[in-house]
Amino acid sequence: MGRTKNTKIRFEGADEDEVAEEVATCSNVDEAIRDESMCDAGNGADADDVTDDITSADYYFDSYSHFGIHEEMLKDVVRTKTYQNVIYQNKFLFKDKIVLDVGAGTGILSLFCAKAGARHVYAVECSHMADMAKEIVETNGFSDVITVLKGKVEEIELPTPKVDVIISEWMGYFLVFENMLETVLYARNKWLVDGGIVLPDKASLYITAIEDSEYKEDKIEFWNKVYGFDMRCIKKKAIMEPLVDTVNQNQIVTDSKLLKTMDISKMSSQEASFTAPFKLVAQRNDYIHALVAYFDVSFTNCHKLMGFSTGPKSRATHWKQTVLYLEDVLTICEGETINGSMTVTPNKKNPRDVDIKLNYSLDGKHCKVSRTQHYKMH
Ligand code: SAH
């Protein structure tokens, strides 16, 4: 797998060397990748040539064009079933309504909405998967209800002035990675009718702390001495990269705290950047190697509150959890508190990347530490 192995923007089905060769002519490869990674590679391919003529380099720029990533999302039953239940069990939200599906992928959410009785669904998708979505809509007999529009939400013309419902599955790793929330807010501001609804409408980010000596040894301390050589310069880089992985709930040492709730129906895009304080209280004597972030989303407009969590105590999803390794090992006693704050901002150069600043301190019986660490999700 390529450089984006830990991310939902994934590079599937292409040989790494081949891609390296093909992109080698770009003067600023990083920027090019980031600009195009979520959307059309801009090669002007139309419906007829897409499936056969997409090269490995296109997939590198446009991972959502390949079915592999959609397969992973569709097979994430926590994710997909929750959306299905929200739609099928709350038909009153959709009956005779105009719906906008932001980032429709295979069109699955649009199909759910059409089946639930929507008057019309506009399915907007910028990757080549839009061509598949069109075919899927036709094959399943929904062409009169669902219109698939291929293009960026920010660039397409919607054939209706307003919509009643916006539905989207925009969440990235660590909730905000990929910055697709910005696209949802753009659509909301432009097309949502007064009193219209956004699904989901709440998203919350949480933090907890874990014992993780084994993995930290393997991934971070490994670089201290590699076949007898000091490679600690790489260790500095490794510790800055949040790791997307599932955490065993037995590893959890402290309670969990809410960092931030976003109200998708009201918030401004500036609110996706924030600083939030936290206090984590140890529930046993242990050693802490990392903090762990995860999110939940909820659909508060349902007849009964619905949603799902990506936390370590819930059924695993493809988002897993996000692990931030600490430079220090914290020897913590039951009842002691880690005080800290987390600042989350989109990277200035590449807004799809996320910069995270973490302050933490422990004034414990066996351990006194105060430190600031910087992380970057890319
Ligand atoms: N709704 C589908 C896919 C979710 S993944 C499902 O639930 O299975 C998010 C999708 O949004 C991807 O297919 C991606 O290509 C698309 N997307 C991201 N940014 C977009 C934008 N600005 N305009 C249109 N589509 C976008």
Short mmCIF file of C-alpha atoms and ligand atoms in Angstrom, two decimals:
data_model
loop_
_atom_site.label_atom_id
_atom_site.label_comp_id
_atom_site.label_asym_id
_atom_site.label_seq_id
_atom_site.Cartn_x
_atom_site.Cartn_y
_atom_site.Cartn_z
CA MET A 1 0.00 0.00 0.00
CA GLY A 2 1.06 3.55 -0.65
CA ARG A 3 1.88 6.49 1.54
CA THR A 4 -1.69 6.98 2.56
CA LYS A 5 -1.94 3.54 4.13
CA ASN A 6 -3.37 4.80 7.36
CA THR A 7 -5.99 6.95 5.83
CA LYS A 8 -9.44 6.62 4.39
CA ILE A 9 -8.09 8.23 1.24
CA ARG A 10 -6.54 5.03 0.13
CA PHE A 11 -4.41 3.96 -2.73
CA GLU A 12 -5.79 0.69 -4.01
CA GLY A 13 -5.10 -1.59 -6.89
CA ALA A 14 -1.97 -0.01 -8.27
CA ASP A 15 1.66 -0.93 -8.14
CA GLU A 16 3.70 1.48 -6.09
CA ASP A 17 6.78 1.57 -8.34
CA GLU A 18 4.66 2.19 -11.38
CA VAL A 19 2.99 5.13 -9.69
CA ALA A 20 6.27 6.54 -8.47
CA GLU A 21 7.49 6.55 -12.02
CA GLU A 22 4.37 8.17 -13.41
CA VAL A 23 4.23 10.98 -10.89
CA ALA A 24 7.94 11.64 -10.92
CA THR A 25 7.46 14.43 -13.45
CA CYS A 26 5.25 16.47 -11.10
CA SER A 27 7.22 19.33 -9.66
CA ASN A 28 5.33 19.21 -6.40
CA VAL A 29 3.99 15.72 -6.07
CA ASP A 30 2.69 16.20 -2.56
CA GLU A 31 0.57 19.15 -3.49
CA ALA A 32 -0.77 17.48 -6.61
CA ILE A 33 -1.78 14.42 -4.64
CA ARG A 34 -3.53 16.42 -2.00
CA ASP A 35 -5.39 18.63 -4.42
CA GLU A 36 -6.79 15.78 -6.40
CA SER A 37 -6.91 12.94 -3.93
CA MET A 38 -10.64 13.09 -3.32
CA CYS A 39 -11.88 13.98 -6.73
CA ASP A 40 -11.59 13.54 -10.46
CA ALA A 41 -8.01 13.40 -11.66
CA GLY A 42 -9.06 15.89 -14.27
CA ASN A 43 -8.34 13.75 -17.31
CA GLY A 44 -11.72 14.41 -18.82
CA ALA A 45 -12.67 10.73 -19.07
CA ASP A 46 -16.35 10.26 -19.83
CA ALA A 47 -18.72 7.43 -19.02
CA ASP A 48 -17.54 5.12 -21.78
CA ASP A 49 -13.85 5.09 -21.12
CA VAL A 50 -13.75 5.32 -17.35
CA THR A 51 -13.77 1.73 -16.25
CA ASP A 52 -11.13 0.54 -18.65
CA ASP A 53 -8.88 3.52 -19.11
CA ILE A 54 -8.20 4.55 -15.52
CA THR A 55 -4.50 4.04 -14.92
CA SER A 56 -2.78 3.29 -11.64
CA ALA A 57 -1.68 6.91 -11.51
CA ASP A 58 -5.31 8.04 -11.66
CA TYR A 59 -6.12 5.85 -8.68
CA TYR A 60 -3.22 7.37 -6.84
CA PHE A 61 -4.77 10.80 -7.33
CA ASP A 62 -8.32 9.60 -7.03
CA SER A 63 -8.72 6.66 -4.70
CA TYR A 64 -12.52 6.99 -4.54
CA SER A 65 -12.72 6.01 -8.21
CA HIS A 66 -11.75 2.45 -7.35
CA PHE A 67 -14.41 0.12 -5.95
CA GLY A 68 -12.08 -1.17 -3.21
CA ILE A 69 -12.61 1.76 -0.87
CA HIS A 70 -16.38 1.65 -1.44
CA GLU A 71 -16.36 -2.07 -0.69
CA GLU A 72 -14.65 -1.35 2.63
CA MET A 73 -17.20 1.35 3.50
CA LEU A 74 -20.23 -0.70 2.44
CA LYS A 75 -18.97 -3.70 4.42
CA ASP A 76 -18.62 -1.53 7.50
CA VAL A 77 -22.03 -2.55 8.78
CA VAL A 78 -21.96 -0.26 11.80
CA ARG A 79 -21.68 2.65 9.40
CA THR A 80 -23.93 1.53 6.56
CA LYS A 81 -26.63 -0.16 8.67
CA THR A 82 -26.94 2.90 10.86
CA TYR A 83 -27.62 5.09 7.82
CA GLN A 84 -30.04 2.46 6.49
CA ASN A 85 -31.90 2.25 9.81
CA VAL A 86 -32.01 6.02 10.13
CA ILE A 87 -33.61 6.27 6.69
CA TYR A 88 -35.95 3.25 6.73
CA GLN A 89 -37.13 3.79 10.30
CA ASN A 90 -37.79 7.50 9.82
CA LYS A 91 -39.55 7.62 6.48
CA PHE A 92 -41.43 10.73 7.59
CA LEU A 93 -38.15 12.67 7.17
CA PHE A 94 -37.95 11.69 3.49
CA LYS A 95 -41.49 11.27 2.25
CA ASP A 96 -41.99 13.67 -0.70
CA LYS A 97 -38.79 15.54 0.16
CA ILE A 98 -35.97 16.77 -2.07
CA VAL A 99 -32.75 15.18 -0.86
CA LEU A 100 -29.12 16.04 -1.61
CA ASP A 101 -26.56 13.26 -1.11
CA VAL A 102 -23.17 14.94 -0.68
CA GLY A 103 -20.43 12.59 -1.92
CA ALA A 104 -22.68 9.77 -3.09
CA GLY A 105 -20.01 7.17 -3.95
CA THR A 106 -21.87 4.09 -5.18
CA GLY A 107 -25.16 5.91 -4.52
CA ILE A 108 -26.09 3.71 -1.60
CA LEU A 109 -27.53 6.48 0.60
CA SER A 110 -29.47 7.90 -2.34
CA LEU A 111 -30.98 4.47 -2.99
CA PHE A 112 -32.02 4.19 0.67
CA CYS A 113 -33.64 7.64 0.48
CA ALA A 114 -35.44 6.85 -2.79
CA LYS A 115 -36.80 3.64 -1.28
CA ALA A 116 -37.96 5.59 1.77
CA GLY A 117 -40.17 7.75 -0.46
CA ALA A 118 -38.11 10.83 -1.32
CA ARG A 119 -39.62 12.90 -4.12
CA HIS A 120 -36.23 13.43 -5.73
CA VAL A 121 -32.64 12.69 -4.76
CA TYR A 122 -29.62 14.52 -6.19
CA ALA A 123 -26.55 12.34 -5.79
CA VAL A 124 -23.36 14.38 -6.22
CA GLU A 125 -20.09 12.52 -6.62
CA CYS A 126 -16.81 13.88 -7.97
CA SER A 127 -14.88 10.66 -8.56
CA HIS A 128 -15.36 8.31 -11.51
CA MET A 129 -17.50 6.19 -9.21
CA ALA A 130 -20.28 8.58 -10.29
CA ASP A 131 -20.50 6.61 -13.55
CA MET A 132 -21.05 3.41 -11.62
CA ALA A 133 -23.63 5.16 -9.42
CA LYS A 134 -25.54 6.17 -12.57
CA GLU A 135 -25.55 2.59 -13.79
CA ILE A 136 -26.55 1.25 -10.36
CA VAL A 137 -29.45 3.72 -10.18
CA GLU A 138 -30.65 2.63 -13.63
CA THR A 139 -30.23 -1.09 -13.01
CA ASN A 140 -32.29 -0.82 -9.85
CA GLY A 141 -35.07 1.16 -11.51
CA PHE A 142 -34.62 4.48 -9.70
CA SER A 143 -33.69 6.71 -12.65
CA ASP A 144 -36.85 8.77 -12.31
CA VAL A 145 -36.16 9.56 -8.62
CA ILE A 146 -32.36 9.77 -8.41
CA THR A 147 -30.23 12.14 -10.52
CA VAL A 148 -26.51 11.46 -10.30
CA LEU A 149 -24.39 14.55 -10.88
CA LYS A 150 -20.71 13.97 -11.57
CA GLY A 151 -18.59 16.81 -10.25
CA LYS A 152 -17.46 18.62 -7.15
CA VAL A 153 -20.23 19.89 -4.89
CA GLU A 154 -18.46 23.24 -5.01
CA GLU A 155 -18.63 23.35 -8.81
CA ILE A 156 -21.83 21.64 -9.97
CA GLU A 157 -25.10 23.31 -10.81
CA LEU A 158 -27.95 21.76 -8.91
CA PRO A 159 -31.17 21.63 -10.97
CA THR A 160 -33.21 22.82 -7.97
CA PRO A 161 -32.88 26.02 -5.95
CA LYS A 162 -33.33 24.36 -2.52
CA VAL A 163 -33.31 20.95 -0.89
CA ASP A 164 -35.17 19.74 2.22
CA VAL A 165 -32.63 17.19 3.39
CA ILE A 166 -28.84 16.91 3.11
CA ILE A 167 -27.41 13.48 3.79
CA SER A 168 -23.71 12.68 3.75
CA GLU A 169 -21.12 10.30 5.06
CA TRP A 170 -18.27 12.77 5.26
CA MET A 171 -16.43 11.61 8.39
CA GLY A 172 -12.72 10.92 8.07
CA TYR A 173 -10.21 9.37 10.42
CA PHE A 174 -10.00 11.42 13.61
CA LEU A 175 -13.36 12.76 12.44
CA VAL A 176 -12.02 15.74 10.54
CA PHE A 177 -9.27 14.22 8.40
CA GLU A 178 -9.98 14.81 4.67
CA ASN A 179 -11.87 17.99 5.54
CA MET A 180 -15.00 16.88 3.71
CA LEU A 181 -17.07 18.52 6.44
CA GLU A 182 -16.28 21.80 4.70
CA THR A 183 -18.06 20.49 1.57
CA VAL A 184 -21.16 19.54 3.57
CA LEU A 185 -21.28 23.00 5.17
CA TYR A 186 -20.88 24.58 1.74
CA ALA A 187 -23.86 22.56 0.45
CA ARG A 188 -25.90 23.41 3.55
CA ASN A 189 -25.27 27.14 3.19
CA LYS A 190 -26.07 27.15 -0.50
CA TRP A 191 -29.05 24.83 -0.89
CA LEU A 192 -30.68 23.81 2.41
CA VAL A 193 -34.16 25.29 2.76
CA ASP A 194 -35.03 27.12 6.01
CA GLY A 195 -36.04 24.43 8.46
CA GLY A 196 -34.36 21.71 6.39
CA ILE A 197 -32.29 18.99 8.04
CA VAL A 198 -28.75 17.67 7.82
CA LEU A 199 -28.07 13.99 8.45
CA PRO A 200 -26.14 13.29 10.62
CA ASP A 201 -26.41 16.56 12.53
CA LYS A 202 -24.06 15.98 15.49
CA ALA A 203 -20.49 14.72 15.63
CA SER A 204 -18.38 14.50 18.78
CA LEU A 205 -14.71 13.85 19.35
CA TYR A 206 -13.54 12.06 22.53
CA ILE A 207 -10.22 11.34 24.17
CA THR A 208 -8.90 8.65 26.52
CA ALA A 209 -5.48 7.22 27.51
CA ILE A 210 -4.02 3.74 27.06
CA GLU A 211 -1.25 1.40 28.09
CA ASP A 212 0.48 0.38 24.85
CA SER A 213 4.07 -0.61 25.64
CA GLU A 214 4.26 -3.41 23.13
CA TYR A 215 3.19 -1.40 20.10
CA LYS A 216 5.13 1.69 21.12
CA GLU A 217 8.28 -0.48 21.39
CA ASP A 218 7.61 -1.90 17.95
CA LYS A 219 6.68 1.30 16.11
CA ILE A 220 8.55 4.08 17.94
CA GLU A 221 11.41 2.75 20.11
CA PHE A 222 12.41 0.46 17.22
CA TRP A 223 14.22 3.40 15.63
CA ASN A 224 16.57 3.86 18.61
CA LYS A 225 18.85 1.14 17.35
CA VAL A 226 18.34 -0.54 14.01
CA TYR A 227 20.86 -3.33 13.33
CA GLY A 228 23.15 -1.46 15.71
CA PHE A 229 22.64 2.01 14.16
CA ASP A 230 21.05 5.09 15.70
CA MET A 231 18.02 6.06 13.60
CA ARG A 232 16.36 8.32 16.15
CA CYS A 233 15.84 11.01 13.53
CA ILE A 234 13.11 8.75 12.10
CA LYS A 235 11.68 8.16 15.56
CA LYS A 236 10.95 11.90 15.76
CA LYS A 237 8.90 11.60 12.57
CA ALA A 238 7.20 8.35 13.58
CA ILE A 239 5.92 9.78 16.85
CA MET A 240 4.37 12.72 15.01
CA GLU A 241 2.16 10.49 12.89
CA PRO A 242 -1.06 9.48 14.58
CA LEU A 243 -1.67 5.79 14.11
CA VAL A 244 -5.07 4.59 12.94
CA ASP A 245 -5.67 1.26 14.60
CA THR A 246 -8.09 -0.61 16.83
CA VAL A 247 -7.39 -0.35 20.52
CA ASN A 248 -8.29 -3.20 22.86
CA GLN A 249 -10.54 -1.92 25.63
CA ASN A 250 -8.37 -3.66 28.25
CA GLN A 251 -5.66 -1.14 27.42
CA ILE A 252 -7.77 1.81 28.59
CA VAL A 253 -6.35 3.29 31.80
CA THR A 254 -8.39 6.48 32.32
CA ASP A 255 -11.94 7.63 31.82
CA SER A 256 -12.96 9.16 28.49
CA LYS A 257 -13.71 12.82 27.97
CA LEU A 258 -15.65 14.72 25.36
CA LEU A 259 -13.38 17.16 23.53
CA LYS A 260 -15.77 18.80 21.12
CA THR A 261 -19.28 18.46 19.72
CA MET A 262 -20.01 19.85 16.29
CA ASP A 263 -23.52 20.81 15.32
CA ILE A 264 -23.47 20.23 11.58
CA SER A 265 -26.75 22.04 11.07
CA LYS A 266 -25.52 25.28 12.66
CA MET A 267 -21.72 25.43 12.83
CA SER A 268 -19.45 27.54 10.67
CA SER A 269 -16.48 25.96 8.93
CA GLN A 270 -14.14 27.88 11.26
CA GLU A 271 -15.46 25.80 14.14
CA ALA A 272 -13.81 22.71 12.66
CA SER A 273 -10.61 24.22 14.13
CA PHE A 274 -10.63 24.31 17.91
CA THR A 275 -8.75 24.05 21.18
CA ALA A 276 -10.35 21.96 23.90
CA PRO A 277 -9.14 21.28 27.43
CA PHE A 278 -9.45 17.83 29.05
CA LYS A 279 -8.87 16.10 32.37
CA LEU A 280 -8.41 12.32 32.27
CA VAL A 281 -8.67 10.47 35.58
CA ALA A 282 -6.81 7.17 36.00
CA GLN A 283 -9.00 4.25 36.90
CA ARG A 284 -6.11 2.00 37.98
CA ASN A 285 -2.35 2.02 38.60
CA ASP A 286 -0.70 1.64 35.22
CA TYR A 287 1.65 3.12 32.60
CA ILE A 288 0.31 5.37 29.85
CA HIS A 289 1.97 5.38 26.44
CA ALA A 290 -0.59 7.10 24.26
CA LEU A 291 -3.77 9.11 24.08
CA VAL A 292 -6.55 7.81 21.89
CA ALA A 293 -9.13 9.86 20.01
CA TYR A 294 -12.40 8.60 18.53
CA PHE A 295 -15.74 10.04 17.52
CA ASP A 296 -19.42 9.37 17.45
CA VAL A 297 -22.13 10.77 15.21
CA SER A 298 -25.83 11.14 15.87
CA PHE A 299 -29.01 11.78 13.99
CA THR A 300 -31.08 13.79 16.44
CA ASN A 301 -33.98 14.38 14.05
CA CYS A 302 -35.00 10.74 14.18
CA HIS A 303 -38.10 9.57 16.00
CA LYS A 304 -35.68 8.07 18.53
CA LEU A 305 -32.06 9.24 18.81
CA MET A 306 -29.85 7.16 16.50
CA GLY A 307 -26.14 7.08 15.75
CA PHE A 308 -22.94 5.15 16.23
CA SER A 309 -19.64 5.39 18.04
CA THR A 310 -16.18 4.53 16.78
CA GLY A 311 -14.85 4.16 20.34
CA PRO A 312 -12.77 1.22 21.61
CA LYS A 313 -15.72 -0.11 23.61
CA SER A 314 -18.01 -0.22 20.58
CA ARG A 315 -18.05 -2.61 17.64
CA ALA A 316 -15.08 -1.86 15.36
CA THR A 317 -15.60 0.29 12.28
CA HIS A 318 -13.27 1.06 9.37
CA TRP A 319 -12.38 4.31 11.17
CA LYS A 320 -10.82 2.31 14.04
CA GLN A 321 -9.34 4.75 16.60
CA THR A 322 -6.56 7.31 16.33
CA VAL A 323 -3.56 6.72 18.61
CA LEU A 324 -1.23 9.59 19.56
CA TYR A 325 1.98 8.31 21.16
CA LEU A 326 3.49 10.29 24.03
CA GLU A 327 7.20 10.95 24.28
CA ASP A 328 7.06 10.11 27.99
CA VAL A 329 5.77 6.97 29.63
CA LEU A 330 3.43 8.22 32.35
CA THR A 331 3.51 6.18 35.56
CA ILE A 332 0.06 6.94 36.87
CA CYS A 333 -1.75 5.99 40.08
CA GLU A 334 -5.48 5.40 40.37
CA GLY A 335 -7.28 8.72 40.88
CA GLU A 336 -4.48 10.89 39.46
CA THR A 337 -5.30 13.28 36.62
CA ILE A 338 -3.71 14.08 33.30
CA ASN A 339 -4.51 17.71 32.53
CA GLY A 340 -4.23 18.80 28.97
CA SER A 341 -5.58 20.48 25.91
CA MET A 342 -5.79 19.58 22.26
CA THR A 343 -5.73 21.99 19.33
CA VAL A 344 -6.99 20.73 15.98
CA THR A 345 -6.49 22.74 12.78
CA PRO A 346 -6.45 21.96 9.07
CA ASN A 347 -2.90 22.24 7.76
CA LYS A 348 -2.38 25.65 6.15
CA LYS A 349 -0.66 24.31 3.04
CA ASN A 350 -2.78 21.20 2.60
CA PRO A 351 -6.20 21.74 4.19
CA ARG A 352 -7.08 18.04 3.91
CA ASP A 353 -4.28 17.30 6.42
CA VAL A 354 -4.80 17.91 10.10
CA ASP A 355 -2.35 19.48 12.55
CA ILE A 356 -2.81 18.47 16.16
CA LYS A 357 -1.14 20.15 19.12
CA LEU A 358 -1.28 18.33 22.41
CA ASN A 359 -0.39 19.78 25.82
CA TYR A 360 -0.40 17.41 28.77
CA SER A 361 0.82 17.35 32.31
CA LEU A 362 0.78 14.92 35.19
CA ASP A 363 1.71 15.87 38.72
CA GLY A 364 1.65 12.39 40.21
CA LYS A 365 3.21 10.51 43.09
CA HIS A 366 5.66 8.66 40.84
CA CYS A 367 5.73 10.88 37.78
CA LYS A 368 5.83 14.60 37.08
CA VAL A 369 5.68 15.64 33.43
CA SER A 370 4.56 18.61 31.41
CA ARG A 371 4.98 18.61 27.66
CA THR A 372 3.72 19.84 24.29
CA GLN A 373 3.71 17.55 21.27
CA HIS A 374 2.81 18.20 17.65
CA TYR A 375 1.22 15.66 15.32
CA LYS A 376 0.25 15.73 11.69
CA MET A 377 -2.24 13.47 9.96
CA HIS A 378 -1.44 13.13 6.30
N1 SAH B 1 -22.02 8.15 0.35
C1 SAH B 1 -21.16 7.02 0.00
C2 SAH B 1 -19.69 7.41 -0.11
C3 SAH B 1 -19.09 8.07 1.12
S1 SAH B 1 -17.34 8.41 0.93
C4 SAH B 1 -21.37 5.94 1.04
O1 SAH B 1 -21.91 6.24 2.10
O2 SAH B 1 -20.95 4.80 0.82
C5 SAH B 1 -17.33 10.11 0.46
C6 SAH B 1 -17.51 10.33 -1.05
O3 SAH B 1 -17.57 11.72 -1.24
C7 SAH B 1 -16.38 9.82 -1.92
O4 SAH B 1 -16.89 8.97 -2.90
C8 SAH B 1 -15.75 11.08 -2.51
O5 SAH B 1 -15.28 10.90 -3.84
C9 SAH B 1 -16.90 12.06 -2.45
N2 SAH B 1 -16.52 13.48 -2.34
C10 SAH B 1 -15.60 14.01 -1.50
N3 SAH B 1 -15.53 15.34 -1.66
C11 SAH B 1 -16.41 15.68 -2.63
C12 SAH B 1 -16.79 16.91 -3.24
N4 SAH B 1 -16.22 18.06 -2.88
N5 SAH B 1 -17.74 16.88 -4.21
C13 SAH B 1 -18.31 15.70 -4.59
N6 SAH B 1 -18.00 14.50 -4.03
C14 SAH B 1 -17.06 14.49 -3.06
#
